[in-house]
Short mmCIF file of C-alpha atoms in Angstrom, two decimals:
data_model
loop_
_atom_site.label_atom_id
_atom_site.label_comp_id
_atom_site.label_asym_id
_atom_site.label_seq_id
_atom_site.Cartn_x
_atom_site.Cartn_y
_atom_site.Cartn_z
CA MET A 4 0.00 0.00 0.00
CA ALA A 5 1.33 3.43 -0.89
CA THR A 6 2.33 5.69 1.95
CA VAL A 7 -0.24 8.38 2.69
CA GLY A 8 -0.04 11.52 4.75
CA LEU A 9 -2.39 11.27 7.69
CA GLY A 10 -4.01 14.02 9.68
CA MET A 11 -4.32 17.75 9.16
CA PRO A 12 -1.68 19.63 7.18
CA VAL A 13 0.94 21.70 8.98
CA LEU A 14 -0.31 25.23 9.53
CA PRO A 15 1.34 27.74 7.15
CA HIS A 16 2.07 30.27 9.91
CA THR A 17 4.02 29.48 13.03
CA PRO A 18 4.18 32.36 15.53
CA ALA A 19 7.56 33.68 16.57
CA ARG A 20 8.24 32.21 19.99
CA ARG A 21 9.22 34.44 22.88
CA ARG A 22 12.70 33.17 23.74
CA SER A 23 12.57 32.75 27.49
CA ARG A 24 15.21 31.26 29.70
CA GLN A 25 14.93 27.46 29.71
CA ILE A 26 14.57 25.42 32.89
CA GLN A 27 14.47 21.69 33.41
CA VAL A 28 11.48 20.14 35.20
CA GLY A 29 12.62 16.58 35.66
CA ASP A 30 13.20 15.32 32.12
CA VAL A 31 10.92 17.96 30.56
CA PRO A 32 12.56 21.17 29.31
CA VAL A 33 10.40 24.25 29.79
CA GLY A 34 10.95 27.53 27.97
CA GLY A 35 13.43 28.49 25.29
CA ASP A 36 12.72 26.46 22.18
CA ALA A 37 11.18 23.51 24.06
CA PRO A 38 7.66 22.43 23.03
CA VAL A 39 4.78 23.90 25.02
CA SER A 40 3.94 21.33 27.69
CA VAL A 41 0.58 20.35 29.15
CA GLN A 42 0.06 20.18 32.89
CA THR A 43 -2.72 19.25 35.25
CA MET A 44 -3.16 18.74 38.99
CA THR A 45 -4.31 15.62 40.79
CA THR A 46 -7.57 15.76 42.74
CA THR A 47 -6.75 12.90 45.09
CA SER A 48 -5.43 13.24 48.61
CA THR A 49 -1.69 13.19 48.02
CA ALA A 50 -1.28 11.12 51.18
CA ASP A 51 -3.21 8.35 49.37
CA VAL A 52 -0.23 7.24 47.33
CA ASP A 53 -1.96 4.51 45.32
CA ALA A 54 -4.90 6.72 44.31
CA THR A 55 -2.58 9.57 43.38
CA LEU A 56 -0.31 7.37 41.29
CA GLN A 57 -3.34 5.86 39.55
CA GLN A 58 -4.56 9.31 38.60
CA ILE A 59 -1.09 10.30 37.42
CA ALA A 60 -1.04 7.20 35.20
CA GLU A 61 -4.40 8.21 33.72
CA VAL A 62 -3.35 11.77 32.89
CA THR A 63 -0.04 10.53 31.48
CA ALA A 64 -1.94 8.26 29.10
CA ALA A 65 -4.05 11.26 28.05
CA GLY A 66 -0.92 13.24 27.07
CA CYS A 67 0.05 15.10 30.23
CA ASP A 68 3.72 16.15 30.45
CA ILE A 69 3.98 17.44 34.03
CA VAL A 70 1.68 16.89 37.02
CA ARG A 71 1.18 18.93 40.17
CA VAL A 72 0.14 17.50 43.55
CA ALA A 73 -1.23 19.41 46.53
CA VAL A 74 0.70 19.36 49.81
CA PRO A 75 -1.53 20.86 52.51
CA SER A 76 -0.49 18.50 55.34
CA ALA A 77 2.44 16.64 56.84
CA ALA A 78 0.95 13.36 55.61
CA ASP A 79 0.95 14.68 52.07
CA ALA A 80 4.54 15.82 52.40
CA ALA A 81 5.54 12.39 53.69
CA ALA A 82 4.06 10.75 50.58
CA LEU A 83 6.02 12.87 48.11
CA SER A 84 9.17 10.77 47.93
CA THR A 85 7.25 7.65 46.90
CA ILE A 86 5.09 9.51 44.40
CA ALA A 87 8.03 11.37 42.84
CA ALA A 88 10.01 8.13 42.49
CA ARG A 89 7.18 6.13 40.93
CA SER A 90 5.51 8.75 38.74
CA PRO A 91 6.12 8.33 34.98
CA ILE A 92 6.13 12.13 34.52
CA PRO A 93 7.73 14.93 36.57
CA VAL A 94 5.91 15.85 39.79
CA ILE A 95 5.58 19.42 41.05
CA ALA A 96 4.72 19.92 44.72
CA ASP A 97 2.12 22.65 45.24
CA ILE A 98 2.86 24.47 48.50
CA HIS A 99 0.67 26.95 50.36
CA PHE A 100 0.84 28.37 53.90
CA GLN A 101 3.73 26.29 55.31
CA PRO A 102 7.28 26.96 54.07
CA ARG A 103 8.58 23.81 55.76
CA TYR A 104 6.81 21.76 53.11
CA VAL A 105 8.91 23.47 50.45
CA PHE A 106 12.02 21.94 51.99
CA ALA A 107 10.25 18.59 52.38
CA ALA A 108 9.33 18.57 48.68
CA ILE A 109 12.89 19.36 47.63
CA GLU A 110 14.26 16.62 49.86
CA ALA A 111 11.64 14.18 48.50
CA GLY A 112 12.98 14.52 44.97
CA CYS A 113 10.13 16.48 43.40
CA ALA A 114 10.99 17.83 39.96
CA ALA A 115 9.90 21.34 40.92
CA VAL A 116 8.06 23.21 43.65
CA ARG A 117 5.25 25.71 43.18
CA VAL A 118 5.06 28.44 45.80
CA ASN A 119 2.39 31.10 46.16
CA PRO A 120 4.09 33.84 48.19
CA GLY A 121 0.77 35.53 48.94
CA ASN A 122 -0.30 32.40 50.80
CA ILE A 123 2.89 31.41 52.63
CA LYS A 124 3.42 32.66 56.16
CA LYS A 125 6.64 34.57 56.72
CA PHE A 126 7.71 33.86 53.15
CA ASP A 127 10.10 36.75 52.61
CA ASP A 128 12.43 35.75 55.44
CA GLN A 129 12.57 32.14 54.17
CA VAL A 130 13.77 33.01 50.66
CA ALA A 131 17.50 32.61 51.30
CA ALA A 132 17.10 29.14 52.77
CA ILE A 133 14.66 28.04 50.04
CA ALA A 134 16.97 29.34 47.31
CA ALA A 135 19.95 27.51 48.82
CA ALA A 136 18.06 24.22 49.12
CA ALA A 137 16.58 24.41 45.62
CA SER A 138 19.91 25.39 44.09
CA ALA A 139 21.76 22.53 45.79
CA ALA A 140 19.18 20.02 44.57
CA GLY A 141 18.82 21.49 41.08
CA VAL A 142 15.09 22.00 41.62
CA PRO A 143 13.36 24.91 39.84
CA LEU A 144 10.66 26.94 41.54
CA ARG A 145 7.40 28.17 40.09
CA ILE A 146 6.18 31.51 41.43
CA GLY A 147 2.40 31.23 41.26
CA VAL A 148 0.29 34.38 41.65
CA ASN A 149 -3.49 34.02 41.59
CA ALA A 150 -6.18 36.67 41.70
CA GLY A 151 -7.74 34.93 44.69
CA SER A 152 -4.55 34.87 46.75
CA LEU A 153 -2.70 38.00 45.80
CA ASP A 154 -0.14 39.39 48.22
CA ARG A 155 -1.91 41.84 50.56
CA ARG A 156 0.65 44.53 49.85
CA GLN A 157 -0.25 44.47 46.16
CA LEU A 158 -3.96 44.47 46.90
CA ALA A 159 -3.51 47.53 49.08
CA LYS A 160 -1.47 49.27 46.41
CA HIS A 161 -3.65 48.49 43.38
CA GLY A 162 -7.05 48.04 44.98
CA SER A 163 -7.82 44.77 43.17
CA ALA A 164 -6.19 41.97 41.22
CA THR A 165 -5.38 44.07 38.16
CA PRO A 166 -2.92 42.88 35.50
CA GLN A 167 -0.32 45.25 36.93
CA ALA A 168 -0.91 43.97 40.47
CA LEU A 169 -0.42 40.36 39.37
CA VAL A 170 2.76 41.19 37.50
CA ASP A 171 4.21 43.40 40.23
CA SER A 172 3.61 40.68 42.80
CA ALA A 173 5.29 38.01 40.68
CA LEU A 174 8.31 40.14 39.84
CA TRP A 175 8.73 41.26 43.45
CA GLU A 176 8.93 37.67 44.62
CA CYS A 177 11.30 36.79 41.78
CA SER A 178 13.54 39.68 42.82
CA LEU A 179 13.86 38.19 46.30
CA PHE A 180 15.32 35.01 44.80
CA GLU A 181 17.46 36.95 42.35
CA GLU A 182 19.08 38.73 45.31
CA HIS A 183 20.40 35.31 46.36
CA GLY A 184 21.55 34.39 42.85
CA PHE A 185 18.67 31.98 42.20
CA GLU A 186 17.06 32.36 38.77
CA ASP A 187 15.82 28.84 38.05
CA LEU A 188 12.28 30.16 38.02
CA LYS A 189 9.00 29.84 36.16
CA ILE A 190 6.12 32.28 36.64
CA ALA A 191 2.34 31.91 36.49
CA VAL A 192 -0.05 34.85 36.84
CA LYS A 193 -3.64 33.63 36.75
CA HIS A 194 -7.07 35.22 36.79
CA HIS A 195 -10.58 33.91 36.15
CA ASP A 196 -11.16 36.61 33.55
CA PRO A 197 -9.36 35.75 30.27
CA ALA A 198 -8.95 39.45 29.36
CA VAL A 199 -7.15 40.19 32.64
CA MET A 200 -5.05 37.05 32.34
CA ILE A 201 -4.03 37.93 28.76
CA ALA A 202 -3.08 41.48 29.72
CA ALA A 203 -1.05 40.28 32.71
CA ASN A 204 0.94 37.78 30.68
CA ARG A 205 1.65 40.31 27.97
CA LEU A 206 3.08 42.65 30.58
CA LEU A 207 5.05 39.86 32.20
CA ALA A 208 6.50 38.68 28.89
CA GLU A 209 7.94 42.16 28.31
CA ARG A 210 9.42 42.54 31.79
CA CYS A 211 11.19 39.27 32.55
CA PRO A 212 13.15 36.46 30.87
CA TYR A 213 11.47 33.59 32.72
CA PRO A 214 9.30 30.87 31.17
CA LEU A 215 5.58 31.42 31.69
CA HIS A 216 2.90 28.95 32.72
CA LEU A 217 -0.53 29.89 31.35
CA GLY A 218 -3.79 29.30 33.15
CA VAL A 219 -7.24 30.80 33.47
CA THR A 220 -7.81 29.95 37.10
CA GLU A 221 -11.23 28.80 38.28
CA ALA A 222 -12.27 28.72 34.62
CA GLY A 223 -15.54 26.95 35.44
CA PRO A 224 -17.52 23.94 34.16
CA PRO A 225 -16.11 21.99 31.20
CA LEU A 226 -17.72 23.90 28.32
CA GLN A 227 -17.25 27.37 29.81
CA GLY A 228 -13.77 26.59 31.10
CA ALA A 229 -12.57 25.10 27.84
CA ILE A 230 -13.80 28.12 25.89
CA LYS A 231 -12.23 30.65 28.26
CA SER A 232 -8.94 28.76 28.28
CA ALA A 233 -8.89 28.31 24.50
CA VAL A 234 -9.49 32.03 23.97
CA ALA A 235 -6.74 33.06 26.40
CA PHE A 236 -4.19 30.44 25.39
CA GLY A 237 -4.87 30.85 21.69
CA THR A 238 -4.36 34.60 21.89
CA LEU A 239 -1.11 34.40 23.85
CA LEU A 240 0.40 31.39 22.10
CA GLN A 241 -0.22 32.99 18.70
CA GLU A 242 1.84 35.89 20.02
CA GLY A 243 4.58 33.46 21.05
CA ILE A 244 3.84 33.85 24.78
CA GLY A 245 3.58 30.77 26.98
CA ASP A 246 5.69 27.72 27.75
CA THR A 247 3.33 25.44 29.67
CA ILE A 248 -0.46 25.39 30.03
CA ARG A 249 -3.15 24.02 32.32
CA VAL A 250 -6.85 24.04 31.47
CA SER A 251 -8.44 24.52 34.90
CA LEU A 252 -11.82 22.89 34.37
CA SER A 253 -14.20 21.87 37.13
CA GLY A 254 -13.88 18.30 35.95
CA PRO A 255 -11.58 15.27 35.99
CA PRO A 256 -7.87 15.94 35.39
CA VAL A 257 -7.97 13.73 32.29
CA GLU A 258 -10.48 16.14 30.70
CA GLN A 259 -8.19 19.06 31.52
CA VAL A 260 -5.31 17.31 29.76
CA GLN A 261 -7.41 16.39 26.74
CA ALA A 262 -8.58 19.99 26.39
CA GLY A 263 -5.02 21.26 26.65
CA CYS A 264 -3.75 18.82 24.03
CA HIS A 265 -6.58 19.80 21.67
CA ILE A 266 -5.79 23.50 22.08
CA LEU A 267 -2.11 22.98 21.27
CA ALA A 268 -2.91 20.71 18.32
CA SER A 269 -5.34 23.28 16.93
CA LEU A 270 -2.52 25.84 16.94
CA GLY A 271 -0.05 23.47 15.32
CA LEU A 272 1.99 23.30 18.54
CA ARG A 273 1.44 19.57 19.18
CA PRO A 274 1.05 16.65 16.76
CA ARG A 275 -2.57 16.15 15.84
CA LYS A 276 -4.44 13.02 16.83
CA LEU A 277 -7.81 11.80 15.65
CA GLU A 278 -10.08 14.68 14.63
CA ILE A 279 -13.75 14.40 13.74
CA VAL A 280 -15.29 17.11 11.55
CA SER A 281 -19.08 16.98 11.61
CA CYS A 282 -22.17 19.00 10.69
CA PRO A 283 -23.80 21.23 13.30
CA GLY A 284 -27.19 20.23 11.87
CA CYS A 285 -29.83 22.00 9.78
CA GLY A 286 -33.14 21.39 8.01
CA ARG A 287 -31.43 19.81 4.99
CA LEU A 288 -30.28 16.76 6.94
CA GLN A 289 -31.53 13.34 6.01
CA VAL A 290 -29.73 11.58 8.85
CA ASP A 291 -29.55 11.98 12.61
CA ILE A 292 -26.11 13.61 12.43
CA HIS A 293 -25.72 14.02 16.19
CA LYS A 294 -26.37 10.32 16.79
CA LEU A 295 -24.13 9.27 13.90
CA THR A 296 -21.28 11.53 15.06
CA ALA A 297 -21.53 10.11 18.59
CA GLN A 298 -21.38 6.58 17.17
CA VAL A 299 -18.29 7.41 15.10
CA GLU A 300 -16.64 9.08 18.09
CA ALA A 301 -17.32 6.01 20.26
CA ALA A 302 -16.05 3.62 17.57
CA PHE A 303 -12.76 5.52 17.31
CA ASP A 304 -12.22 6.00 21.03
CA GLY A 305 -8.61 5.02 21.71
CA PHE A 306 -7.63 5.15 18.02
CA HIS A 307 -4.21 6.79 18.13
CA HIS A 308 -3.49 7.53 14.49
CA PRO A 309 -3.87 11.18 13.39
CA LEU A 310 -6.80 10.79 11.05
CA ARG A 311 -9.22 13.54 10.11
CA ILE A 312 -12.69 12.04 9.67
CA ALA A 313 -15.58 14.03 8.21
CA VAL A 314 -19.13 13.06 9.13
CA MET A 315 -21.45 15.11 6.92
CA GLY A 316 -25.22 15.01 6.60
CA CYS A 317 -26.21 16.63 3.29
CA VAL A 318 -25.11 17.23 -0.29
CA VAL A 319 -24.35 20.96 0.14
CA ASN A 320 -21.07 20.78 2.08
CA GLY A 321 -20.88 17.04 2.60
CA PRO A 322 -18.95 15.83 -0.47
CA GLY A 323 -16.49 18.74 -0.33
CA GLU A 324 -15.72 18.29 3.38
CA ALA A 325 -15.48 14.53 2.97
CA ARG A 326 -12.95 14.94 0.15
CA GLU A 327 -10.78 17.22 2.31
CA ALA A 328 -10.51 14.63 5.09
CA ASP A 329 -8.47 11.45 5.29
CA LEU A 330 -11.78 9.62 5.61
CA GLY A 331 -15.28 10.94 5.21
CA VAL A 332 -18.90 10.12 4.71
CA SER A 333 -21.58 12.19 3.01
CA CYS A 334 -25.06 10.98 3.98
CA GLY A 335 -28.48 11.09 2.38
CA ASN A 336 -31.47 8.93 1.43
CA GLY A 337 -30.56 6.27 3.97
CA LYS A 338 -27.06 5.79 2.55
CA GLY A 339 -23.54 7.01 3.05
CA GLN A 340 -20.93 7.73 0.41
CA ILE A 341 -17.51 6.78 1.80
CA PHE A 342 -14.47 8.87 0.82
CA ARG A 343 -10.79 8.12 1.37
CA ASN A 344 -8.09 10.65 0.49
CA GLY A 345 -10.53 12.61 -1.65
CA GLU A 346 -11.85 9.68 -3.68
CA VAL A 347 -15.23 7.97 -3.49
CA LEU A 348 -14.75 4.34 -2.49
CA ARG A 349 -18.26 3.00 -2.16
CA THR A 350 -21.77 3.66 -0.97
CA VAL A 351 -23.10 1.76 2.02
CA PRO A 352 -26.43 1.61 3.88
CA GLU A 353 -26.75 4.05 6.75
CA ALA A 354 -26.56 1.19 9.24
CA ARG A 355 -23.07 0.26 7.94
CA ILE A 356 -21.48 3.72 7.86
CA VAL A 357 -19.57 3.39 11.14
CA GLU A 358 -18.37 -0.11 10.27
CA ALA A 359 -17.16 1.08 6.85
CA LEU A 360 -15.24 4.02 8.33
CA VAL A 361 -13.51 1.75 10.82
CA GLU A 362 -12.56 -0.68 8.06
CA GLU A 363 -11.01 2.09 5.97
CA ALA A 364 -9.24 3.61 8.97
CA LEU A 365 -7.55 0.31 9.70
CA ARG A 366 -6.36 0.17 6.09
CA LEU A 367 -4.85 3.65 6.41
CA ALA A 368 -3.24 3.10 9.81
CA PRO A 369 0.49 2.36 9.50
#
């Protein structure tokens, strides 16, 4: 069989990447010319090692590059060494309130530590010791500034979590580490409003050399959160801003990872996987397109080859869209015309459309 090109074509325009300083999070490079990585955060109790590792395995299978775990208690801190050693991807310890857990995470072998200075008691006078410990272990730090936990000094100065307040807070905390010669840093400034988040990251990109982690914090339920994140990430990444992302949905971590991977693939920043193009529906349809699309999606669940499959329901756009895809079907009058690489292969009864698409996909798969 002749070799065929699978999946969507490479996008003609690749944005100029902001050349940040590169850090190493475990075996994943972040910043510089490294690929944009996808992150998520476990929802298990970190002290429950087995449950946490199971969830890490699930997000890894979904395409996650780096995972963050919460460390709110001594029991969670005690579990870090086992989790870090057994995780298939780098683990970042997420520390709030207690600086002693920062040292515990470094000693446990975590790939990086996230600190939120606005939430850590007596943070400023702990910087020298944290910088020394992180430097000795080769562990980078992520300075995380959120609208909901902004340093009180910045709130008093700016009145609210404005873009400037977020940026000033992040750069102030970075300066404390810089005074001790520690610059192995990554910064995240997050807000629930995409417009504020975009403005803050644009400011930050101009004022520092550090890699940036993008996130619309508390983005909301899956549909709303995915839209807000896609708008914010798409805007910034097209400007070359952003080195890692997390889609903060109110949903399972696997869904967050899947959304992040889809966003990057849509921008040409990650290899494309299976993509289904389908009709939204209209009065011309002669097939239940929503049901058929769901059946095709279910049939190809777990199919890892980067095919573009068009599921079309009428003769207006159907044949054209089907020809543009690797595989396609144009439906009408109880039948489906099957296309492969722009050519009509055969016509099958509506009841056999899904079966026919699967058969042709297996022929195309290398």
